[in-house]
Amino acid sequence: MSEKKILLEVKNLVTEFNTDEGSVKAVKGISFTLYRGETVGIVGESGSGKSVTSLSIMRLIPSPPGKISSGEVIYHTKDGRQIDLLQIPEEEMRKFRGNDISMIFQEPMTSLNPVFTCGDQVMEAILLHQKVDKEKAKAITLEMFEKVQLPDPPRIFDAYPHQLSGGQKQRVMIAMAMSCNPDILIADEPTTALDVTVQKTILELMNDLSMQLESSIVFITHDLGVIGEIADRVIVMYQGNIVETGDVLDIFKNPKHPYTRSLLACRPPLGKRLSKLPTVKDFMRVEADGSITELNTSVEEAINKVVVSEATTKERMEKLKEKTPILEVKGLKTWFPTNKNFFGKTTSWVKAVDDVSFQVYPGETMGLVGESGCGKTTLGRTILNLAPAHDGEVLFEGRDILSMNSADLKDLRKDMQIIFQDPYSSLNPRMTIGGAIQEPMSVHGLLSNEKERKDKVESLLSTVGLDPNHYHRYPHEFSGGQRQRICIARALALNPRFIICDESVSALDVSVQAQVLNLLLNLREEFGFTYIFISHDLSVVKFMSDQMIVMNKGKIEEMGIADEIYNNPQKEYTQRLIGAIPKGELGDIERRIAASKRVNA
């Protein structure tokens, strides 16, 4: 990249949406340049305008309610033409979209058509943009499936989206986006809800493909750790504006804007034990008029304020073990039948949970980590008797949950709660959030009357950092982080003693994630809760947990004090999980940039 050639220029882009409250500017006159062969990372929280920017470049803003009200998006073609993509007719734009400029969307399940095979969907893009017959299009598709390292490309070609894992669906989307050798690949949060090992593979894959095809990448994410793994240059967006831009190494070494510093600080660090995570409020104060008052805090200062010694975790665990376990899991098996013979007898099983045993003590947070499909969610559901066990015991305060009758089990539900991964699908869209939180209290006959319950709901909303006046609002009126807080408030409504958090922060922005994790820790200290915290993100599990279980293929791979497992992993699987975490450390970024320069030379 010694001679930088401009590929795309975004000039004074303004995109707005009409709402009930009037016109809202989602992108407020931003400008940036993309050079040929480089990867630019756009980072920011939900609502910062990063996805709207990418959709504006592609001219995919839904109208109404949205419109691109001003600006230019100038694409420099290989033959030297300069085309303003915002001015050409839609028919001409279709020729560029998918061919010269491609996009990988955030959610592959909703981006792929469930009624067509994966192969047909990739072939469709090739047939639309390239002058080839069906046979050649199929050959290109299979070749792309090999390039994106999908197992058994002919099988995947004939498979439907629901038959693939999340990581495999995302690879199909990458194959589709890269199938026409685009000049520009826009990747909108392509790894957000993926396991760290799958994420690492996909980041390497995108890097390799962009070098092979000489494409430029616009990589959109809320996680600066991921940006450190892939980007050459970084654009930081906040509330529709670009607040900072620079080379990736400069941004990590010397972040200028307080918002950039907060994004760097609020991801759980792996090398230190913190009492709580820094949040945006530690770096800046947003006034009522939207202006920012900067607090002169560095990333190091914010982290050093909350560092505790790792010995405190060990001492805390020793004290907790002096008590009687609140939960004992003994030889638990959850098997699902896959094949049956002619007489209806099961001949083979998927062993989702296979002979798992452990103890959890009152006030402890037990972390449960592993890749998708390792059995961690099934284990959590089986503990609560939401999934049928094949064999084993689950003792809660000495009583076997699995052998209880329905009346006893209903009574026990007050003490054992779960916070699900997706807050939107676990809230009834037709029920106000006040009603959703109040309903379990009514079912279990808590408090004397509806007024007392309503007062309790408003108190819970305050506890989780929401406005009690939002009692009558519906789930769709809240952001993802706010919905997750509503689910936490609902779990707290019955005054439980034991809560399972199932991937409850995996899809949240790192800044919102930090607030929710801090909230869960504060509630544990205030109310003495016991948690099982399930996640595929080892850095989050290490921050939250006293002890940690690493699961693989239904079995416990490793178990012990969280810091000790991270500092000295015994099993190769655990070492691989830790090695795949995007750490965003300066040394790693410097090594990646040096290696890239050697390859380009």
XYZ file of C-alpha atoms in Angstrom:
601
model
C 0.000 0.000 0.000
C 2.866 2.364 -0.755
C 0.818 4.085 -3.503
C -2.629 4.553 -2.055
C -5.353 4.511 -4.703
C -8.731 5.876 -3.672
C -11.543 3.339 -4.097
C -14.485 4.999 -2.352
C -15.170 8.520 -1.070
C -18.047 9.277 1.294
C -18.648 13.047 1.446
C -20.980 14.849 3.883
C -23.418 11.912 4.049
C -26.704 12.669 5.840
C -29.315 9.942 6.362
C -32.512 10.568 8.315
C -35.662 8.739 9.360
C -39.188 10.026 9.929
C -40.553 9.000 13.337
C -43.598 9.892 15.444
C -41.412 12.477 17.198
C -40.278 14.025 13.909
C -37.220 13.615 11.688
C -34.177 11.908 13.285
C -30.728 12.181 11.684
C -29.038 8.778 12.048
C -25.939 9.878 10.088
C -24.975 13.552 10.432
C -22.789 14.667 7.544
C -19.899 12.177 7.786
C -16.953 11.951 5.384
C -14.240 9.293 4.947
C -12.101 7.664 2.248
C -11.491 3.960 1.549
C -8.267 3.035 -0.288
C -7.783 0.030 -2.532
C -6.571 -3.050 -0.628
C -7.155 -1.713 2.891
C -9.498 -2.762 5.700
C -11.297 0.052 7.506
C -13.021 -0.745 10.795
C -16.104 1.295 11.753
C -16.758 0.931 15.468
C -19.476 2.239 17.780
C -22.499 1.261 19.859
C -25.972 0.414 18.576
C -27.496 3.665 17.395
C -24.138 5.245 16.501
C -25.005 5.172 12.787
C -22.462 2.598 11.601
C -24.962 0.149 10.017
C -27.001 3.019 8.527
C -23.750 4.286 6.918
C -23.168 0.901 5.260
C -26.793 0.635 4.073
C -26.566 4.187 2.697
C -23.466 3.264 0.651
C -25.401 0.280 -0.763
C -28.551 2.417 -1.200
C -30.564 -0.067 0.858
C -32.164 2.443 3.251
C -35.889 1.555 3.506
C -37.953 4.441 2.150
C -40.200 5.343 3.862
C -39.341 5.985 6.676
C -35.686 6.628 5.752
C -33.987 8.772 3.137
C -30.477 9.881 2.188
C -31.050 13.633 2.300
C -27.626 14.829 1.124
C -24.043 13.855 0.404
C -22.015 11.901 -2.150
C -20.734 8.303 -2.328
C -18.159 8.299 -5.112
C -16.929 4.907 -6.349
C -13.660 4.873 -8.343
C -13.916 2.037 -10.884
C -10.972 0.028 -12.192
C -11.251 1.763 -15.574
C -10.819 5.209 -13.967
C -14.443 6.417 -13.857
C -15.823 8.238 -10.797
C -19.480 7.381 -10.162
C -21.691 8.957 -7.500
C -23.706 5.928 -6.354
C -26.402 8.179 -4.888
C -27.199 9.803 -8.243
C -27.407 6.857 -10.668
C -30.781 5.169 -11.458
C -31.777 2.142 -9.322
C -31.437 -0.216 -12.302
C -27.798 0.822 -12.797
C -27.144 0.624 -9.027
C -28.246 -3.029 -9.097
C -25.352 -3.785 -11.453
C -22.856 -2.445 -8.901
C -24.602 -3.933 -5.847
C -23.372 -7.497 -5.299
C -20.918 -7.305 -8.190
C -18.533 -4.419 -7.392
C -19.736 -3.691 -3.829
C -20.902 -6.630 -1.723
C -22.294 -6.863 1.800
C -22.336 -9.499 4.550
C -25.268 -8.816 6.854
C -25.249 -9.216 10.622
C -27.802 -12.031 10.934
C -27.223 -14.825 8.403
C -30.436 -16.689 9.283
C -32.621 -13.746 8.245
C -30.398 -12.906 5.243
C -30.635 -16.387 3.712
C -33.925 -17.528 2.179
C -35.171 -20.575 4.134
C -36.977 -22.128 1.118
C -33.915 -22.307 -1.200
C -30.774 -24.385 -0.798
C -27.557 -22.562 0.087
C -26.033 -23.500 -3.271
C -28.964 -22.076 -5.250
C -28.747 -18.768 -3.383
C -25.032 -18.295 -4.136
C -25.543 -19.420 -7.744
C -28.307 -16.825 -8.170
C -25.851 -13.977 -7.391
C -23.278 -15.410 -9.844
C -25.822 -15.878 -12.662
C -27.130 -12.345 -12.127
C -23.746 -10.610 -12.390
C -21.515 -12.904 -14.456
C -21.959 -14.132 -18.018
C -21.782 -17.867 -17.198
C -24.110 -20.859 -17.548
C -25.560 -22.869 -14.632
C -22.850 -25.528 -14.773
C -20.067 -22.929 -14.500
C -22.005 -21.056 -11.753
C -22.243 -24.285 -9.735
C -18.492 -24.904 -10.159
C -17.736 -21.335 -8.934
C -20.104 -21.831 -5.953
C -18.415 -25.093 -4.919
C -15.008 -23.438 -5.307
C -16.130 -20.541 -3.049
C -17.455 -23.021 -0.462
C -13.990 -24.597 -0.427
C -12.330 -21.180 -0.088
C -14.469 -20.315 2.939
C -13.512 -23.714 4.420
C -17.008 -25.199 4.599
C -16.903 -28.942 5.309
C -18.150 -31.143 2.438
C -19.088 -28.413 -0.129
C -21.393 -30.705 -2.211
C -23.487 -31.455 0.916
C -23.648 -27.768 1.894
C -24.634 -26.894 -1.690
C -27.805 -29.014 -1.339
C -28.475 -28.074 2.314
C -31.076 -25.561 3.505
C -30.046 -22.761 5.932
C -31.748 -24.407 8.936
C -29.523 -27.471 8.479
C -26.319 -25.477 9.126
C -24.739 -24.034 12.269
C -24.432 -20.262 12.786
C -20.775 -20.273 11.736
C -21.523 -22.291 8.596
C -24.392 -19.958 7.600
C -22.067 -16.984 8.036
C -19.516 -18.662 5.724
C -22.217 -19.195 3.088
C -22.956 -15.446 3.312
C -19.227 -14.666 2.891
C -19.043 -17.040 -0.110
C -22.056 -15.266 -1.667
C -20.563 -11.813 -1.021
C -17.154 -12.766 -2.465
C -18.435 -14.893 -5.388
C -18.283 -12.010 -7.908
C -14.820 -10.791 -6.813
C -16.107 -7.433 -5.508
C -13.877 -4.379 -5.152
C -15.477 -3.532 -1.791
C -16.790 -5.923 0.862
C -18.924 -4.371 3.607
C -19.162 -6.691 6.631
C -21.815 -5.591 9.144
C -21.147 -7.239 12.527
C -20.353 -10.577 10.783
C -18.986 -12.285 13.926
C -21.055 -10.779 16.780
C -22.865 -13.881 18.058
C -20.263 -16.469 16.997
C -17.923 -18.524 19.165
C -14.424 -17.069 19.546
C -12.883 -19.992 17.631
C -15.334 -19.599 14.709
C -14.881 -15.804 14.877
C -11.087 -16.168 14.658
C -11.414 -18.461 11.616
C -13.821 -16.072 9.860
C -11.581 -13.038 10.509
C -8.566 -14.918 9.077
C -10.686 -16.085 6.158
C -11.841 -12.546 5.296
C -8.249 -11.309 5.517
C -7.026 -14.081 3.207
C -9.833 -13.616 0.666
C -9.371 -9.835 0.523
C -5.644 -10.354 -0.195
C -6.332 -13.037 -2.851
C -9.029 -10.973 -4.584
C -7.432 -7.546 -3.836
C -10.675 -6.364 -2.255
C -11.087 -3.600 0.308
C -13.130 -4.288 3.453
C -15.354 -2.008 5.513
C -15.679 -3.978 8.763
C -18.439 -2.820 11.138
C -18.442 -3.907 14.789
C -18.983 -2.675 18.349
C -15.893 -4.536 19.601
C -12.492 -2.826 19.337
C -10.837 -6.148 20.221
C -12.072 -7.554 16.884
C -10.974 -4.366 15.075
C -7.448 -4.964 16.412
C -7.419 -8.366 14.656
C -8.357 -7.189 11.165
C -8.320 -3.413 10.480
C -5.649 -1.121 9.015
C -7.554 2.042 9.873
C -10.328 2.763 12.414
C -13.337 5.104 12.286
C -15.092 5.620 15.649
C -18.750 6.695 15.412
C -20.939 8.141 18.165
C -24.527 9.371 17.753
C -24.274 9.721 13.964
C -20.903 11.514 13.931
C -17.305 10.387 13.358
C -15.572 11.345 16.626
C -12.138 9.866 15.876
C -10.274 8.269 13.006
C -6.711 6.985 12.609
C -4.411 4.016 12.003
C -5.342 1.037 14.164
C -2.071 1.181 16.125
C -2.472 4.909 16.879
C -6.055 4.431 18.087
C -5.025 1.623 20.462
C -1.846 3.388 21.648
C -3.197 6.900 22.039
C -7.007 7.209 21.851
C -7.925 10.901 21.824
C -11.711 10.934 22.259
C -13.218 9.881 25.631
C -15.717 7.620 23.834
C -12.876 5.704 22.124
C -11.146 5.322 25.500
C -14.363 3.970 27.031
C -14.750 1.365 24.249
C -11.167 0.198 24.872
C -11.649 0.031 28.654
C -15.051 -1.622 29.011
C -14.169 -4.988 27.465
C -13.185 -7.427 30.274
C -9.349 -7.613 30.316
C -7.906 -11.112 30.428
C -4.698 -10.420 32.325
C -6.303 -8.659 35.319
C -9.071 -9.311 37.841
C -11.450 -6.334 38.191
C -14.094 -5.637 40.833
C -16.244 -3.968 38.143
C -15.875 -2.884 34.528
C -15.260 0.735 33.504
C -18.183 2.209 31.521
C -18.741 5.240 29.273
C -19.679 7.298 32.375
C -16.098 6.938 33.647
C -14.808 8.853 30.601
C -17.497 11.361 29.652
C -20.774 12.884 30.728
C -23.536 13.413 28.171
C -25.539 16.562 28.962
C -29.291 16.984 28.376
C -28.662 18.883 25.124
C -26.454 16.018 23.815
C -23.145 17.837 24.346
C -20.246 15.922 25.888
C -18.315 16.907 28.993
C -14.978 15.083 28.842
C -13.595 13.508 32.024
C -9.823 13.463 31.771
C -9.429 9.731 32.470
C -7.042 7.406 30.646
C -7.806 3.739 29.915
C -5.052 2.684 32.366
C -6.400 4.917 35.159
C -9.955 3.608 34.752
C -8.797 -0.021 34.872
C -6.284 0.460 37.713
C -9.029 1.976 39.924
C -10.940 -1.318 39.919
C -8.123 -3.909 39.835
C -8.212 -6.452 42.661
C -5.706 -9.166 43.424
C -6.430 -12.620 42.011
C -5.811 -13.994 45.507
C -9.091 -12.393 46.626
C -11.005 -14.710 44.271
C -9.277 -17.729 45.777
C -9.990 -16.543 49.332
C -13.616 -15.814 48.411
C -14.006 -19.320 46.948
C -12.517 -20.921 50.075
C -15.064 -19.069 52.240
C -17.945 -20.057 49.944
C -16.901 -23.734 50.159
C -17.373 -23.633 53.930
C -21.143 -23.555 53.269
C -23.397 -26.422 52.147
C -23.767 -26.465 48.313
C -27.011 -24.893 47.080
C -26.868 -27.033 43.919
C -25.391 -30.484 43.314
C -25.388 -32.037 39.841
C -24.589 -35.763 39.860
C -23.941 -37.881 36.756
C -26.365 -35.802 34.662
C -27.122 -37.025 31.146
C -29.368 -35.332 28.582
C -29.570 -37.394 25.420
C -31.728 -36.747 22.356
C -32.769 -39.631 20.047
C -31.586 -39.258 16.430
C -32.497 -42.577 14.774
C -35.157 -45.195 15.476
C -35.578 -48.684 14.010
C -38.684 -50.166 12.376
C -40.215 -50.948 15.800
C -39.749 -47.409 17.115
C -36.793 -48.223 19.360
C -34.042 -45.599 19.490
C -30.832 -46.835 17.881
C -28.637 -43.729 18.252
C -28.487 -40.648 20.463
C -26.977 -37.165 20.512
C -25.321 -36.949 23.943
C -25.798 -33.212 24.567
C -24.910 -33.569 28.265
C -22.964 -36.709 29.086
C -22.237 -37.661 32.709
C -21.693 -34.165 34.180
C -21.157 -33.622 37.934
C -20.355 -30.442 39.917
C -21.377 -28.361 42.949
C -22.365 -24.692 43.255
C -22.174 -22.872 46.602
C -24.499 -20.104 47.894
C -23.341 -16.684 46.625
C -21.023 -18.191 43.997
C -20.944 -17.475 40.260
C -20.129 -20.654 38.361
C -19.059 -19.893 34.782
C -19.918 -22.325 32.013
C -17.965 -21.834 28.784
C -17.581 -23.690 25.493
C -18.322 -23.531 21.786
C -21.813 -23.768 20.280
C -23.042 -27.345 20.500
C -20.912 -28.235 23.544
C -24.036 -28.744 25.697
C -23.846 -25.705 27.995
C -27.361 -24.352 27.259
C -28.872 -27.855 27.437
C -27.158 -28.339 30.811
C -28.661 -25.062 32.098
C -32.152 -26.017 30.904
C -31.895 -29.543 32.332
C -30.893 -28.155 35.755
C -34.175 -26.188 35.755
C -36.102 -29.220 34.412
C -36.919 -27.336 31.199
C -35.253 -30.138 29.192
C -35.841 -33.813 30.112
C -32.860 -35.615 31.678
C -31.904 -39.093 30.493
C -30.209 -39.975 33.787
C -28.633 -38.417 36.891
C -29.657 -36.118 39.745
C -30.018 -32.349 40.216
C -30.239 -31.522 43.926
C -31.323 -27.989 44.882
C -30.870 -27.546 48.647
C -30.939 -31.348 48.942
C -34.169 -31.916 46.940
C -33.995 -33.747 43.597
C -35.604 -31.439 41.025
C -35.844 -34.148 38.364
C -38.137 -36.392 40.460
C -40.479 -33.630 41.735
C -44.188 -33.523 40.893
C -45.539 -30.506 38.985
C -46.985 -28.761 42.089
C -43.667 -28.911 43.991
C -41.785 -27.874 40.873
C -44.058 -24.849 40.341
C -43.418 -23.795 43.933
C -39.650 -24.166 43.419
C -39.732 -21.933 40.303
C -39.800 -18.898 42.620
C -36.301 -19.767 43.848
C -34.757 -20.727 40.483
C -34.904 -18.376 37.486
C -33.311 -18.072 34.038
C -32.340 -15.039 31.921
C -32.453 -16.152 28.275
C -30.023 -15.214 25.502
C -32.444 -13.303 23.279
C -34.497 -10.819 25.300
C -36.737 -9.938 22.356
C -38.012 -13.487 21.766
C -38.421 -14.135 25.512
C -40.710 -11.097 25.969
C -44.319 -11.136 24.737
C -44.571 -8.346 22.112
C -48.254 -7.807 22.989
C -47.628 -7.331 26.703
C -46.286 -4.150 28.279
C -43.001 -4.605 30.096
C -44.731 -3.767 33.392
C -47.234 -6.543 32.758
C -44.461 -8.992 31.794
C -42.592 -8.370 35.067
C -45.781 -8.384 37.159
C -47.255 -11.596 35.698
C -45.014 -14.105 37.566
C -45.748 -12.302 40.848
C -49.494 -12.712 40.229
C -49.067 -16.406 39.257
C -47.198 -17.179 42.488
C -49.431 -14.951 44.665
C -46.635 -12.656 45.818
C -47.714 -9.528 47.747
C -51.317 -8.700 48.675
C -52.758 -6.887 45.666
C -52.056 -5.531 42.181
C -51.116 -2.050 43.446
C -48.348 -3.488 45.675
C -47.122 -5.587 42.748
C -47.088 -2.545 40.436
C -45.059 -0.617 43.054
C -42.643 -3.565 43.238
C -42.282 -3.597 39.416
C -41.482 0.135 39.371
C -38.886 -0.445 42.113
C -37.338 -3.300 40.061
C -37.159 -1.094 36.954
C -35.186 1.461 39.002
C -32.952 -1.323 40.358
C -31.936 -2.374 36.828
C -31.372 1.240 35.708
C -34.615 1.846 33.783
C -37.238 4.574 34.172
C -40.269 3.371 36.241
C -42.465 5.542 33.978
C -41.743 3.059 31.153
C -44.088 0.545 32.853
C -46.682 0.861 30.024
C -44.242 0.635 27.111
C -43.894 -2.415 24.858
C -40.675 -4.436 24.201
C -40.165 -3.020 20.670
C -39.792 0.480 22.171
C -36.514 -0.465 23.894
C -32.940 -1.133 22.757
C -31.348 -4.587 23.084
C -29.536 -3.625 26.296
C -32.707 -2.189 27.816
C -34.681 -5.328 26.911
C -32.044 -7.454 28.613
C -32.471 -5.335 31.765
C -36.242 -5.920 31.571
C -35.589 -9.694 31.492
C -33.276 -9.329 34.512
C -36.002 -7.365 36.360
C -38.510 -10.130 35.518
C -36.122 -12.798 36.852
C -35.723 -10.772 40.099
C -39.488 -10.303 40.564
C -39.904 -13.563 42.497
C -36.931 -12.926 44.835
C -35.028 -16.008 43.560
C -31.921 -17.380 45.223
C -30.468 -19.028 42.111
C -30.306 -17.582 38.551
C -29.001 -19.103 35.308
C -27.769 -16.435 32.849
C -27.790 -18.123 29.419
C -25.642 -16.073 26.999
C -27.419 -13.035 28.455
C -24.867 -10.465 27.170
C -23.544 -12.123 23.994
C -25.377 -9.877 21.511
C -24.909 -6.593 23.388
C -22.531 -3.721 22.640
C -19.387 -3.885 24.795
C -20.397 -0.649 26.581
C -23.924 -1.954 27.346
C -22.457 -5.377 28.178
C -20.216 -3.737 30.802
C -23.247 -2.050 32.420
C -25.277 -5.306 32.509
C -22.342 -7.328 33.935
C -21.768 -4.689 36.623
C -25.494 -4.778 37.420
C -25.441 -8.590 37.840
C -22.423 -8.343 40.171
C -24.057 -5.561 42.231
C -27.236 -7.633 42.578
C -25.175 -10.627 43.723
C -23.558 -8.520 46.457
C -26.850 -6.871 47.465
C -29.170 -9.908 47.440
C -26.713 -12.814 47.780
C -27.708 -14.432 44.479
C -26.064 -17.599 43.173
C -25.433 -17.620 39.412
C -24.567 -20.100 36.708
C -23.224 -17.826 33.971
C -23.234 -19.425 30.501
C -21.269 -17.847 27.646
C -19.019 -18.680 24.687
C -16.916 -15.592 25.567
C -14.173 -16.707 27.932
C -13.141 -13.143 28.841
C -16.682 -12.369 30.089
C -16.897 -15.681 31.989
C -13.504 -15.071 33.628
C -14.608 -11.590 34.780
C -17.913 -12.828 36.230
C -16.961 -16.186 37.716
C -15.459 -17.586 40.887
C -15.170 -21.071 39.417
C -15.354 -22.047 35.752
C -16.384 -25.170 33.855
C -15.105 -25.661 30.291
C -17.438 -27.956 28.308
C -16.731 -29.828 25.081
C -19.017 -32.334 23.319
C -21.296 -32.750 26.334
C -18.532 -33.456 28.841
C -16.585 -31.329 31.326
C -13.171 -30.689 29.797
C -11.760 -28.676 32.704
C -13.055 -27.228 35.992
C -11.543 -24.990 38.687
C -10.999 -21.420 39.861
C -11.541 -19.069 36.894
C -8.211 -17.197 37.132
C -6.226 -20.432 37.499
C -7.854 -22.000 34.424
C -7.072 -18.899 32.354
C -3.488 -18.535 33.641
C -2.655 -22.244 33.426
C -5.065 -24.178 31.163
C -4.380 -27.903 31.334
C -6.290 -29.122 28.292
C -5.529 -28.364 24.637
C -9.199 -27.451 24.006
C -9.107 -24.764 26.725
C -5.802 -23.427 25.371
C -7.408 -23.160 21.911
C -10.409 -21.259 23.313
C -8.122 -18.795 25.124
C -5.875 -18.408 22.070
C -8.860 -17.461 19.880
C -10.021 -14.527 22.048
C -9.515 -11.169 20.265
C -7.354 -9.441 22.859
C -6.707 -6.150 21.061
C -3.243 -5.907 22.638
C -0.600 -3.636 21.118
C 1.967 -6.413 20.664
C -0.508 -8.569 18.706
C -1.521 -5.636 16.476
C 2.138 -4.721 15.791
C 2.961 -8.342 14.868
C -0.076 -8.551 12.525
C 0.839 -5.273 10.757
C 4.508 -6.328 10.402
C 3.445 -9.711 8.926
C 1.060 -7.951 6.515
C 3.846 -5.617 5.336
C 6.117 -8.611 4.660
C 3.393 -10.320 2.588
C 2.661 -7.138 0.593
C 6.375 -6.577 -0.028
